[in-house]
Amino acid sequence: MLPNRQQVDALAPDEKSVKAATKLARAAKWQGLALDDGAVWGKAEGSSLYDVRIDLGDLVGKCSCPSRKFPCKHVLALLMIAADDPGAFATHQARPAWVGDWIDARKAKEASKEARKEAKANEVVTPETQAKRDDSQAKRAEKRQVEVKSGLDALDLWLRDRVRTGLGELQVGDPIWSQRASALRNAKAARLANRVEALG
């Protein structure tokens, strides 16, 4: 089932993406627009020709562009065209491999996830199995505690050095704050990392 504009706008990561996608949401800017009962696809013209495909089951898309936004402006634009101008898409066409393979991989992943969930629901947990789980969980917690302590110790040493040598050397936006924050995230201390980065 094709989406409507409300659904498309709700998927956008931000308003800037909506504006960028709106400029691309014209069939003339695309090649090979096509759809079937489960997917819609096309090639977006830009600095390169990007392969864009969308699974209509959950409106999840994939694009070959380098954008780190999800969904990117090309996926949003294709959804906008599907919502506003469904007649722009060819029908009764076989899916290209770059569309079919992606859809099949998503279905296989979902089926595997459901199988694991069902197996877990039907699993009989013996006292021995539960004891192993508890032991494994305790080891993970202990390992995380060690990592966090190591990160805090390193931060403490660094802060002491900064106080000893003087804070005047540090500048607003100095990348050292992001570096220290990154080290804390690696040590599994994400909340403290955010506070340290904000100090920059």
CSV table of N, CA and C in Angstrom, one decimal, residues 1 5 32 45 50 81 94 111 129 141 150:
chain,number,residue,atom,x,y,z
A,1,MET,N,0.8,-1.2,0.0
A,1,MET,CA,0.0,0.0,0.0
A,1,MET,C,0.9,1.2,0.0
A,5,ARG,N,1.2,11.6,2.5
A,5,ARG,CA,2.2,12.6,2.8
A,5,ARG,C,2.4,12.7,4.3
A,32,GLY,N,13.8,5.4,-14.2
A,32,GLY,CA,13.4,4.0,-13.9
A,32,GLY,C,12.4,3.9,-12.8
A,45,GLU,N,18.6,11.4,-9.7
A,45,GLU,CA,19.7,12.1,-10.4
A,45,GLU,C,20.2,13.2,-9.5
A,50,TYR,N,21.8,7.7,-7.9
A,50,TYR,CA,21.7,6.9,-6.7
A,50,TYR,C,20.5,5.9,-6.8
A,81,ILE,N,6.9,11.2,-4.0
A,81,ILE,CA,6.4,10.9,-5.4
A,81,ILE,C,5.3,9.8,-5.3
A,94,ALA,N,9.7,-6.5,-13.6
A,94,ALA,CA,10.4,-7.3,-12.6
A,94,ALA,C,11.4,-6.5,-11.8
A,111,ALA,N,12.5,-13.1,9.4
A,111,ALA,CA,12.1,-14.5,9.7
A,111,ALA,C,13.0,-15.1,10.7
A,129,THR,N,20.8,-24.1,33.4
A,129,THR,CA,20.8,-23.0,32.3
A,129,THR,C,20.7,-21.6,32.9
A,141,ALA,N,28.7,-7.6,33.6
A,141,ALA,CA,28.6,-6.4,34.5
A,141,ALA,C,30.0,-6.1,35.1
A,150,SER,N,38.3,2.3,34.6
A,150,SER,CA,39.5,2.7,33.9
A,150,SER,C,39.4,4.0,33.2
